Tab-separated table of C-alpha atoms and ligand atoms in Angstrom:
chain	number	residue	atom	x	y	z
I	1	MET	CA	0.000	0.000	0.000
I	2	VAL	CA	1.303	3.473	-0.845
I	3	VAL	CA	0.565	6.032	1.842
I	4	PHE	CA	0.378	9.571	0.524
I	5	CYS	CA	1.464	12.195	3.078
I	6	PRO	CA	0.729	15.688	1.813
I	7	MET	CA	3.401	18.163	2.889
I	8	PRO	CA	1.697	21.371	4.023
I	9	SER	CA	3.072	24.223	1.963
I	10	GLU	CA	2.767	27.993	2.291
I	11	ILE	CA	2.358	30.490	-0.515
I	12	ILE	CA	4.149	33.841	-0.509
I	13	GLU	CA	3.013	36.499	-2.924
I	14	GLY	CA	6.033	38.314	-4.272
I	15	ASP	CA	6.381	41.584	-6.144
I	16	SER	CA	7.916	43.515	-3.266
I	17	ILE	CA	4.800	44.498	-1.314
I	18	PRO	CA	6.063	46.797	1.494
I	19	LEU	CA	5.951	45.681	5.123
I	20	ARG	CA	4.520	48.314	7.450
I	21	GLY	CA	3.474	48.375	11.100
I	22	GLU	CA	4.732	47.104	14.417
I	23	PHE	CA	4.823	43.792	16.228
I	24	THR	CA	6.466	41.923	19.082
I	25	PRO	CA	7.968	38.573	18.105
I	26	PRO	CA	7.544	35.602	20.433
I	27	GLY	CA	9.938	35.083	23.351
I	28	ASP	CA	13.602	34.255	22.940
I	29	LYS	CA	14.078	30.528	22.347
I	30	SER	CA	17.506	30.197	23.980
I	31	ILE	CA	16.377	32.071	27.101
I	32	SER	CA	13.082	30.132	27.291
I	33	HIS	CA	14.964	26.781	27.301
I	34	ARG	CA	17.216	28.025	30.090
I	35	ALA	CA	14.241	29.393	32.045
I	36	VAL	CA	12.553	25.981	32.283
I	37	ILE	CA	15.771	24.077	32.945
I	38	LEU	CA	17.264	26.437	35.550
I	39	GLY	CA	13.830	27.252	37.044
I	40	SER	CA	13.392	23.497	37.647
I	41	LEU	CA	16.683	23.422	39.579
I	42	GLY	CA	15.654	26.432	41.663
I	43	GLU	CA	14.305	26.437	45.207
I	44	GLY	CA	10.587	27.268	45.248
I	45	LEU	CA	8.474	28.878	42.580
I	46	THR	CA	9.821	30.347	39.358
I	47	THR	CA	7.371	32.260	37.186
I	48	VAL	CA	8.227	33.037	33.598
I	49	LYS	CA	6.483	35.665	31.476
I	50	GLY	CA	7.045	36.071	27.741
I	51	PHE	CA	7.976	32.371	27.420
I	52	LEU	CA	8.228	31.066	23.852
I	53	SER	CA	5.782	28.198	23.617
I	54	CYS	CA	7.047	26.301	20.577
I	55	ASP	CA	8.012	22.715	19.742
I	56	ASP	CA	11.648	23.157	20.827
I	57	THR	CA	11.105	24.772	24.227
I	58	LEU	CA	8.239	22.392	25.000
I	59	SER	CA	10.762	19.571	24.526
I	60	SER	CA	12.841	21.079	27.361
I	61	ALA	CA	9.763	21.615	29.535
I	62	LYS	CA	8.562	18.016	28.982
I	63	ALA	CA	12.058	16.722	29.764
I	64	MET	CA	12.047	18.526	33.121
I	65	MET	CA	8.505	17.248	33.833
I	66	MET	CA	9.746	13.697	33.195
I	67	LEU	CA	12.338	14.329	35.920
I	68	GLY	CA	9.488	15.069	38.321
I	69	VAL	CA	9.261	18.865	38.117
I	70	PRO	CA	5.707	20.301	38.166
I	71	ILE	CA	5.514	22.823	35.292
I	72	GLU	CA	2.357	24.591	34.148
I	73	ILE	CA	2.352	26.406	30.816
I	74	GLU	CA	-0.426	28.754	29.790
I	75	GLU	CA	0.428	30.499	26.543
I	76	ASP	CA	3.475	32.639	27.351
I	77	ARG	CA	3.273	32.182	31.137
I	78	VAL	CA	4.971	29.347	32.938
I	79	GLU	CA	4.955	28.296	36.581
I	80	ILE	CA	7.708	25.983	37.705
I	81	LYS	CA	7.730	24.407	41.148
I	82	GLY	CA	11.501	24.040	41.352
I	83	LYS	CA	12.866	20.851	42.922
I	84	GLY	CA	16.237	22.307	43.838
I	85	LEU	CA	19.562	21.092	42.488
I	86	PHE	CA	19.263	17.683	44.137
I	87	GLY	CA	15.535	16.923	43.828
I	88	LEU	CA	15.210	15.451	40.318
I	89	ASN	CA	13.884	11.882	39.837
I	90	GLU	CA	14.857	9.161	37.389
I	91	PRO	CA	12.663	9.405	34.257
I	92	GLU	CA	10.570	6.302	33.580
I	93	ASP	CA	10.907	6.604	29.824
I	94	THR	CA	13.211	8.024	27.158
I	95	ILE	CA	13.372	11.818	27.059
I	96	ASP	CA	12.468	13.045	23.567
I	97	ALA	CA	14.276	16.255	22.606
I	98	GLY	CA	12.355	16.389	19.297
I	99	ASN	CA	14.176	18.749	16.898
I	100	SER	CA	15.905	20.648	19.696
I	101	GLY	CA	19.718	20.560	19.871
I	102	THR	CA	19.593	22.873	22.893
I	103	THR	CA	17.409	20.390	24.822
I	104	ALA	CA	19.577	17.400	23.888
I	105	ARG	CA	22.896	19.043	24.728
I	106	LEU	CA	21.944	20.993	27.882
I	107	MET	CA	20.052	18.003	29.273
I	108	SER	CA	23.052	15.721	28.610
I	109	GLY	CA	25.133	17.968	30.865
I	110	LEU	CA	22.520	18.016	33.588
I	111	LEU	CA	21.722	14.282	33.441
I	112	SER	CA	25.403	13.323	33.606
I	113	ALA	CA	25.560	14.611	37.182
I	114	GLN	CA	22.341	13.047	38.541
I	115	GLY	CA	22.203	9.944	40.714
I	116	PHE	CA	20.148	7.978	38.189
I	117	PHE	CA	19.988	6.454	34.712
I	118	SER	CA	18.329	8.161	31.764
I	119	THR	CA	18.062	7.952	27.996
I	120	ILE	CA	17.546	10.777	25.534
I	121	THR	CA	16.688	10.811	21.834
I	122	GLY	CA	15.311	13.171	19.177
I	123	ASP	CA	13.684	13.349	15.747
I	124	LYS	CA	15.424	12.112	12.580
I	125	TYR	CA	17.158	15.480	12.068
I	126	LEU	CA	18.495	15.679	15.622
I	127	ARG	CA	19.540	12.005	15.574
I	128	ALA	CA	21.847	12.890	12.668
I	129	ARG	CA	23.520	15.815	14.496
I	130	PRO	CA	26.840	15.539	16.374
I	131	MET	CA	26.638	14.790	20.106
I	132	GLU	CA	30.287	13.876	20.535
I	133	ARG	CA	30.972	17.550	21.237
I	134	VAL	CA	29.125	17.210	24.567
I	135	VAL	CA	29.864	13.546	25.221
I	136	ARG	CA	33.644	14.098	25.078
I	137	PRO	CA	33.974	16.838	27.749
I	138	LEU	CA	31.302	15.282	29.957
I	139	THR	CA	33.109	11.931	29.826
I	140	LYS	CA	36.316	13.723	30.835
I	141	MET	CA	34.404	14.995	33.874
I	142	GLY	CA	33.574	11.384	34.769
I	143	ALA	CA	30.186	11.006	33.090
I	144	ARG	CA	29.181	7.550	31.827
I	145	ILE	CA	27.502	7.970	28.459
I	146	TRP	CA	26.782	5.502	25.667
I	147	GLY	CA	25.346	6.393	22.290
I	148	ARG	CA	24.875	5.289	18.724
I	149	ASP	CA	27.908	5.466	16.474
I	150	GLY	CA	30.348	5.136	19.380
I	151	GLY	CA	28.672	7.848	21.466
I	152	LYS	CA	28.533	10.358	18.629
I	153	ARG	CA	24.764	10.367	18.020
I	154	LEU	CA	21.442	10.135	19.825
I	155	PRO	CA	19.944	8.140	21.408
I	156	LEU	CA	22.278	8.533	24.360
I	157	ALA	CA	22.120	6.472	27.553
I	158	ILE	CA	23.467	8.302	30.583
I	159	GLN	CA	24.323	6.745	33.939
I	160	GLY	CA	24.659	9.700	36.284
I	161	ASN	CA	27.899	9.826	38.206
I	162	ARG	CA	29.973	11.892	40.598
I	163	LEU	CA	31.816	14.374	38.374
I	164	SER	CA	35.091	16.256	38.714
I	165	GLY	CA	35.796	19.714	37.353
I	166	ILE	CA	37.984	20.025	34.252
I	167	GLN	CA	39.485	22.795	32.199
I	168	TYR	CA	38.061	22.447	28.696
I	169	ARG	CA	38.851	24.410	25.532
I	170	LEU	CA	35.928	24.189	23.144
I	171	PRO	CA	37.156	23.044	19.711
I	172	VAL	CA	34.308	25.017	18.042
I	173	PRO	CA	32.404	27.976	19.486
I	174	SER	CA	29.142	26.562	20.874
I	175	ALA	CA	26.884	28.000	23.553
I	176	GLN	CA	25.114	24.663	23.839
I	177	VAL	CA	28.315	22.798	24.662
I	178	LYS	CA	29.501	25.564	27.021
I	179	SER	CA	26.127	25.420	28.810
I	180	ALA	CA	26.146	21.608	29.060
I	181	ILE	CA	29.557	21.734	30.761
I	182	LEU	CA	28.495	24.571	33.091
I	183	LEU	CA	25.357	22.643	34.117
I	184	ALA	CA	27.514	19.604	34.887
I	185	GLY	CA	29.937	21.965	36.668
I	186	LEU	CA	27.161	22.959	39.119
I	187	TYR	CA	27.636	19.465	40.599
I	188	ALA	CA	31.300	18.659	39.914
I	189	ASP	CA	34.025	18.434	42.586
I	190	GLY	CA	36.570	21.230	42.256
I	191	GLU	CA	36.463	23.871	39.567
I	192	THR	CA	35.128	23.578	36.013
I	193	GLU	CA	36.513	25.971	33.419
I	194	VAL	CA	35.263	26.384	29.845
I	195	ILE	CA	37.347	28.388	27.381
I	196	GLU	CA	35.737	29.455	24.101
I	197	PRO	CA	37.644	30.023	20.846
I	198	SER	CA	35.403	33.045	20.261
I	199	PRO	CA	32.557	34.328	22.417
I	200	THR	CA	29.097	32.766	22.088
I	201	ARG	CA	25.720	33.709	23.566
I	202	ASP	CA	25.973	33.994	27.355
I	203	HIS	CA	22.334	33.508	28.379
I	204	THR	CA	23.231	30.597	30.688
I	205	GLU	CA	25.766	32.722	32.559
I	206	ARG	CA	23.382	35.682	32.823
I	207	MET	CA	20.547	33.527	34.140
I	208	LEU	CA	22.790	31.656	36.590
I	209	SER	CA	23.878	35.018	37.928
I	210	TYR	CA	20.235	36.220	38.144
I	211	PHE	CA	19.448	33.058	40.159
I	212	GLY	CA	22.260	33.848	42.621
I	213	ILE	CA	25.050	31.579	41.350
I	214	ASP	CA	28.617	32.867	41.621
I	215	PHE	CA	31.144	32.182	38.880
I	216	GLU	CA	34.160	33.868	37.369
I	217	LYS	CA	34.027	35.243	33.837
I	218	ASN	CA	37.215	36.499	32.263
I	219	GLY	CA	37.222	37.175	28.535
I	220	THR	CA	36.365	33.873	26.904
I	221	SER	CA	36.821	31.810	30.080
I	222	VAL	CA	34.064	30.866	32.558
I	223	LYS	CA	34.925	29.122	35.835
I	224	ILE	CA	32.286	27.608	38.083
I	225	LYS	CA	32.363	25.566	41.307
I	226	SER	CA	29.811	23.091	42.639
I	227	GLN	CA	26.745	24.741	44.162
I	228	LYS	CA	24.409	23.942	47.023
I	229	LEU	CA	21.496	26.135	46.054
I	230	LEU	CA	19.984	27.977	43.126
I	231	LYS	CA	17.268	30.535	43.906
I	232	GLY	CA	14.056	30.525	41.871
I	233	GLY	CA	12.358	33.789	41.016
I	234	GLU	CA	10.458	35.848	38.478
I	235	LEU	CA	11.716	35.971	34.926
I	236	GLN	CA	10.604	38.001	31.944
I	237	VAL	CA	11.841	36.697	28.577
I	238	PRO	CA	12.601	39.291	25.870
I	239	ALA	CA	11.447	38.724	22.273
I	240	ASP	CA	13.734	36.668	20.057
I	241	ILE	CA	16.122	38.571	17.784
I	242	SER	CA	16.474	35.383	15.724
I	243	SER	CA	12.733	35.519	14.938
I	244	ALA	CA	12.821	39.296	14.453
I	245	ALA	CA	15.662	38.728	11.947
I	246	PHE	CA	13.285	37.525	9.213
I	247	PHE	CA	11.243	40.724	9.423
I	248	ILE	CA	14.327	42.932	9.759
I	249	VAL	CA	15.562	41.562	6.431
I	250	ALA	CA	12.093	41.575	4.808
I	251	ALA	CA	11.669	45.267	5.716
I	252	VAL	CA	15.175	46.203	4.580
I	253	ILE	CA	14.822	44.583	1.131
I	254	ASN	CA	11.320	45.763	0.173
I	255	SER	CA	10.960	49.449	-0.778
I	256	ASN	CA	8.674	51.664	1.265
I	257	SER	CA	8.786	49.292	4.246
I	258	GLU	CA	8.929	50.572	7.816
I	259	VAL	CA	8.548	48.160	10.723
I	260	LEU	CA	8.975	48.659	14.460
I	261	ILE	CA	9.880	45.370	16.160
I	262	LYS	CA	9.387	45.656	19.897
I	263	ASN	CA	10.975	44.290	23.045
I	264	ILE	CA	13.850	42.520	21.288
I	265	GLY	CA	16.697	40.900	23.216
I	266	ILE	CA	19.826	42.741	22.089
I	267	ASN	CA	22.412	40.716	23.966
I	268	PRO	CA	25.697	41.669	22.216
I	269	HIS	CA	26.365	38.004	21.445
I	270	ARG	CA	23.201	37.918	19.322
I	271	THR	CA	23.255	41.251	17.475
I	272	GLY	CA	25.584	40.190	14.655
I	273	ILE	CA	22.666	40.438	12.206
I	274	ILE	CA	22.132	44.132	12.990
I	275	GLU	CA	25.843	44.932	12.666
I	276	ILE	CA	26.134	43.038	9.366
I	277	LEU	CA	23.031	44.628	7.838
I	278	LYS	CA	24.124	48.102	8.974
I	279	GLN	CA	27.511	47.500	7.358
I	280	MET	CA	25.617	46.587	4.172
I	281	GLY	CA	23.739	49.888	4.351
I	282	GLY	CA	20.641	48.767	6.270
I	283	ASN	CA	18.644	51.559	7.889
I	284	ILE	CA	18.185	50.073	11.370
I	285	GLU	CA	17.880	51.921	14.673
I	286	ILE	CA	17.712	50.538	18.188
I	287	LEU	CA	15.387	52.588	20.385
I	288	HIS	CA	14.419	52.621	24.047
I	289	GLU	CA	17.278	50.424	25.316
I	290	ARG	CA	16.623	48.863	28.712
I	291	GLU	CA	17.314	45.709	30.739
I	292	LEU	CA	15.208	42.667	31.665
I	293	ASN	CA	16.600	40.183	34.234
I	294	GLY	CA	20.173	41.006	33.290
I	295	GLU	CA	19.507	40.849	29.507
I	296	PRO	CA	19.626	44.014	27.349
I	297	VAL	CA	16.437	44.776	25.404
I	298	GLY	CA	15.380	47.414	22.859
I	299	ASP	CA	12.916	48.212	20.068
I	300	VAL	CA	14.260	47.861	16.544
I	301	LEU	CA	13.095	50.279	13.845
I	302	VAL	CA	13.799	49.083	10.315
I	303	ARG	CA	13.311	50.968	7.055
I	304	ALA	CA	13.743	49.866	3.446
I	305	SER	CA	17.333	50.411	2.349
I	306	THR	CA	19.690	50.042	-0.583
I	307	LEU	CA	22.180	47.326	0.295
I	308	LYS	CA	25.776	46.824	-0.763
I	309	SER	CA	27.750	43.581	-0.487
I	310	ALA	CA	29.933	42.618	2.496
I	311	GLU	CA	32.527	40.090	3.590
I	312	ILE	CA	31.155	38.239	6.603
I	313	LYS	CA	33.697	36.123	8.516
I	314	GLY	CA	35.571	35.596	11.786
I	315	ASP	CA	34.274	36.409	15.260
I	316	ILE	CA	30.973	37.839	14.009
I	317	ILE	CA	29.929	34.380	12.725
I	318	PRO	CA	28.957	32.873	16.141
I	319	ARG	CA	27.118	36.146	16.878
I	320	ALA	CA	24.929	35.725	13.788
I	321	ILE	CA	25.003	31.955	13.324
I	322	ASP	CA	21.231	31.328	13.246
I	323	GLU	CA	20.626	34.402	11.085
I	324	LEU	CA	23.082	33.510	8.280
I	325	PRO	CA	20.376	31.904	6.064
I	326	VAL	CA	18.337	35.118	6.081
I	327	ILE	CA	21.489	37.262	5.762
I	328	ALA	CA	22.174	35.238	2.591
I	329	VAL	CA	18.720	36.309	1.407
I	330	ALA	CA	19.582	39.978	2.055
I	331	ALA	CA	22.804	39.468	0.067
I	332	CYS	CA	20.729	38.344	-2.948
I	333	PHE	CA	19.630	42.003	-3.259
I	334	ALA	CA	22.900	43.746	-2.314
I	335	GLU	CA	24.992	45.381	-4.974
I	336	GLY	CA	28.099	43.268	-5.631
I	337	GLU	CA	29.400	39.976	-4.272
I	338	THR	CA	28.826	39.010	-0.640
I	339	ILE	CA	31.089	36.374	0.875
I	340	ILE	CA	30.182	34.379	3.977
I	341	LYS	CA	33.155	32.398	5.390
I	342	ASP	CA	34.170	30.578	8.602
I	343	ALA	CA	30.617	29.263	8.919
I	344	ARG	CA	31.201	25.499	8.635
I	345	GLU	CA	28.989	25.043	11.709
I	346	LEU	CA	26.014	25.771	9.442
I	347	ARG	CA	26.476	22.278	8.019
I	348	VAL	CA	25.533	20.656	11.372
I	349	LYS	CA	22.486	22.732	12.274
I	350	GLU	CA	18.881	21.432	11.963
I	351	THR	CA	19.946	20.602	8.404
I	352	ASP	CA	23.046	21.355	6.301
I	353	ARG	CA	22.153	25.024	5.985
I	354	ILE	CA	24.886	25.842	3.457
I	355	LYS	CA	23.515	23.212	1.085
I	356	ALA	CA	19.871	24.022	1.810
I	357	VAL	CA	20.281	27.785	1.279
I	358	THR	CA	22.365	27.346	-1.878
I	359	THR	CA	20.004	24.781	-3.433
I	360	GLU	CA	16.762	26.559	-2.610
I	361	LEU	CA	17.825	30.136	-3.388
I	362	ARG	CA	19.072	28.932	-6.782
I	363	LYS	CA	15.554	27.635	-7.491
I	364	LEU	CA	14.406	31.254	-7.076
I	365	GLY	CA	17.029	32.396	-9.573
I	366	ALA	CA	19.667	33.611	-7.077
I	367	GLU	CA	23.340	33.433	-7.974
I	368	VAL	CA	24.823	31.532	-5.039
I	369	GLU	CA	28.012	29.510	-4.950
I	370	GLU	CA	28.549	26.924	-2.245
I	371	LEU	CA	31.818	27.030	-0.281
I	372	ASP	CA	32.963	24.419	2.190
I	373	ASP	CA	32.499	26.935	5.038
I	374	GLY	CA	30.030	29.421	3.583
I	375	MET	CA	28.796	30.852	0.304
I	376	ILE	CA	29.331	33.583	-2.268
I	377	ILE	CA	26.240	35.498	-3.369
I	378	GLU	CA	25.961	37.909	-6.269
I	379	GLY	CA	23.253	40.506	-5.714
I	380	LYS	CA	20.476	41.190	-8.244
I	381	GLU	CA	17.347	43.316	-8.514
I	382	MET	CA	14.681	40.633	-8.092
I	383	LEU	CA	14.288	36.853	-7.699
I	384	THR	CA	11.672	34.728	-9.474
I	385	GLY	CA	8.946	32.896	-7.573
I	386	ALA	CA	9.201	29.082	-7.665
I	387	LYS	CA	8.365	25.962	-5.683
I	388	CYS	CA	11.018	25.302	-3.058
I	389	SER	CA	11.493	23.181	0.056
I	390	SER	CA	12.213	23.964	3.697
I	391	TRP	CA	14.257	20.749	4.124
I	392	GLY	CA	12.228	20.391	7.350
I	393	ASP	CA	14.220	23.263	8.872
I	394	HIS	CA	12.292	26.162	10.451
I	395	ARG	CA	14.882	28.821	9.650
I	396	ILE	CA	15.190	27.701	6.020
I	397	ALA	CA	11.371	27.887	5.636
I	398	MET	CA	11.294	31.443	7.026
I	399	ALA	CA	14.346	32.607	5.042
I	400	LEU	CA	12.699	31.348	1.836
I	401	ALA	CA	9.485	33.171	2.720
I	402	VAL	CA	11.520	36.390	3.040
I	403	ALA	CA	13.224	35.703	-0.303
I	404	GLY	CA	9.769	35.163	-1.820
I	405	THR	CA	8.662	38.675	-0.834
I	406	ARG	CA	11.087	40.110	-3.389
I	407	ALA	CA	10.504	37.568	-6.152
I	408	LYS	CA	8.321	37.949	-9.222
I	409	GLY	CA	5.035	36.062	-8.749
I	410	ILE	CA	4.334	33.283	-6.315
I	411	THR	CA	6.778	31.306	-4.144
I	412	GLU	CA	5.567	28.023	-2.699
I	413	ILE	CA	7.434	26.641	0.323
I	414	GLU	CA	6.884	22.950	0.874
I	415	ASN	CA	6.916	21.458	4.341
I	416	ALA	CA	6.550	24.923	5.881
I	417	GLU	CA	4.769	23.762	9.046
I	418	CYS	CA	8.230	23.293	10.600
I	419	VAL	CA	8.173	27.033	11.496
I	420	SER	CA	6.414	25.852	14.679
I	421	VAL	CA	9.834	24.728	15.929
I	422	SER	CA	10.614	28.361	16.829
I	423	PHE	CA	7.939	30.777	15.523
I	424	PRO	CA	4.438	29.286	15.350
I	425	GLY	CA	2.653	32.457	14.099
I	426	PHE	CA	5.282	33.427	11.505
I	427	PHE	CA	3.089	33.372	8.369
I	428	ASP	CA	0.273	35.316	10.098
I	429	VAL	CA	2.686	38.113	11.082
I	430	MET	CA	4.024	38.186	7.516
I	431	LYS	CA	0.473	38.567	6.118
I	432	ARG	CA	-0.458	41.265	8.614
I	433	LEU	CA	2.611	43.431	7.969
I	434	ARG	CA	2.152	43.197	4.180
I	435	ASN	CA	-1.498	44.318	4.194
G	501	S3P	C1	21.904	27.881	20.951
G	501	S3P	C2	23.201	27.904	20.512
G	501	S3P	C3	23.579	27.829	19.085
G	501	S3P	C4	22.398	28.156	18.196
G	501	S3P	C5	21.150	27.426	18.609
G	501	S3P	C6	20.759	27.829	20.025
G	501	S3P	C7	21.644	27.943	22.406
G	501	S3P	O1	24.000	26.503	18.783
G	501	S3P	O2	22.720	27.834	16.848
G	501	S3P	O3	20.083	27.729	17.736
G	501	S3P	O4	20.485	28.151	22.816
G	501	S3P	O5	22.601	27.770	23.167
G	501	S3P	P1	25.508	26.008	19.033
G	501	S3P	O6	25.764	26.009	20.484
G	501	S3P	O7	25.546	24.617	18.472
G	501	S3P	O8	26.380	26.955	18.280
């Protein structure tokens, strides 16, 4: 029997309709993951407002519930009855991280230090992604972890153990790996030090500090000692700059656009997209800067602009890593040749994003050359609407939708429902701003 599974697609009308208006994107995904994980380890009640309720963060919340933490989620509000650092229980079943690398890697760090056995897996995309990068340092700390492909892939089986602090230099910049080691370090004997090759997002450190944990941060080194107590509290999550990114680019590339995107987290480790687009000539202003629970926040005003090409490489790459697919879309309309280099990590994201972006943008008539660690894009006036595929990757689906806004005619994005991984209402916001 042949079973036909229709792949829900989305249609984007092209022809450069301007985007106008204001909106607040959903909560920051990285901070929402950390809120449910650290809130669960807190003493007493943690309440979270502005939580991003999407497939990925719900994977983290369900994981913590499986460890015995009572968590109630009502839209963007979450109540966590923290169990303290030492109150988690052995899960009765395998933890499913779904599509979420952050869940799989942070949880591996936490589970390594617990006095029980657990298993963790994910969807077919996550099962193909590298886990050795967390397994190796955690094993050095004394963790006992088994996994497919010699411990390189999910599912992982973790027998919690007494850990010892290590000094670990990350071979590639990764906030997920840094955070996994720091979570294990909360329990390890002695001192745990993580040294990054270049700085990555520091939401774990900021939230640990907000919850009363002491550690030493010096340049790209973080040192932490074992802890007895983590305080719960009230958290407000800013809106996600990675979700705002799609509308920042859409407004920049379509004439007569003006969009105010409110309450955006502007942590300096995440604002690479704004710096890159400004360098390309993007008219972007940050207004009303303020702070929420130790995280900087602002409103971002974006106006249509004429873009020129840029060379994007080096330390800015980790600060714009999730936004590179949509930056590639901006480059399609910039005068000259844009080069993106040093971005090999894109090959091990939810999908191989270098291949996905190159293949799909070419279908829309873009001139994109694939490099081992990036791409070269020649700007042009307009793309041409076509049928393309998300490759099951939320950020590819949204980047293609943005490309479709400045294409002649209709762009159809197959398998577009994957936007629910990080931005469930994405297509509704797009329609509203283009009306
Ligand atoms: C994340 C870190 C980054 C990023 C991911 C979220 C996090 O991954 O790409 O979307 O929340 O720590 P890496 O740590 O693999 O670079």
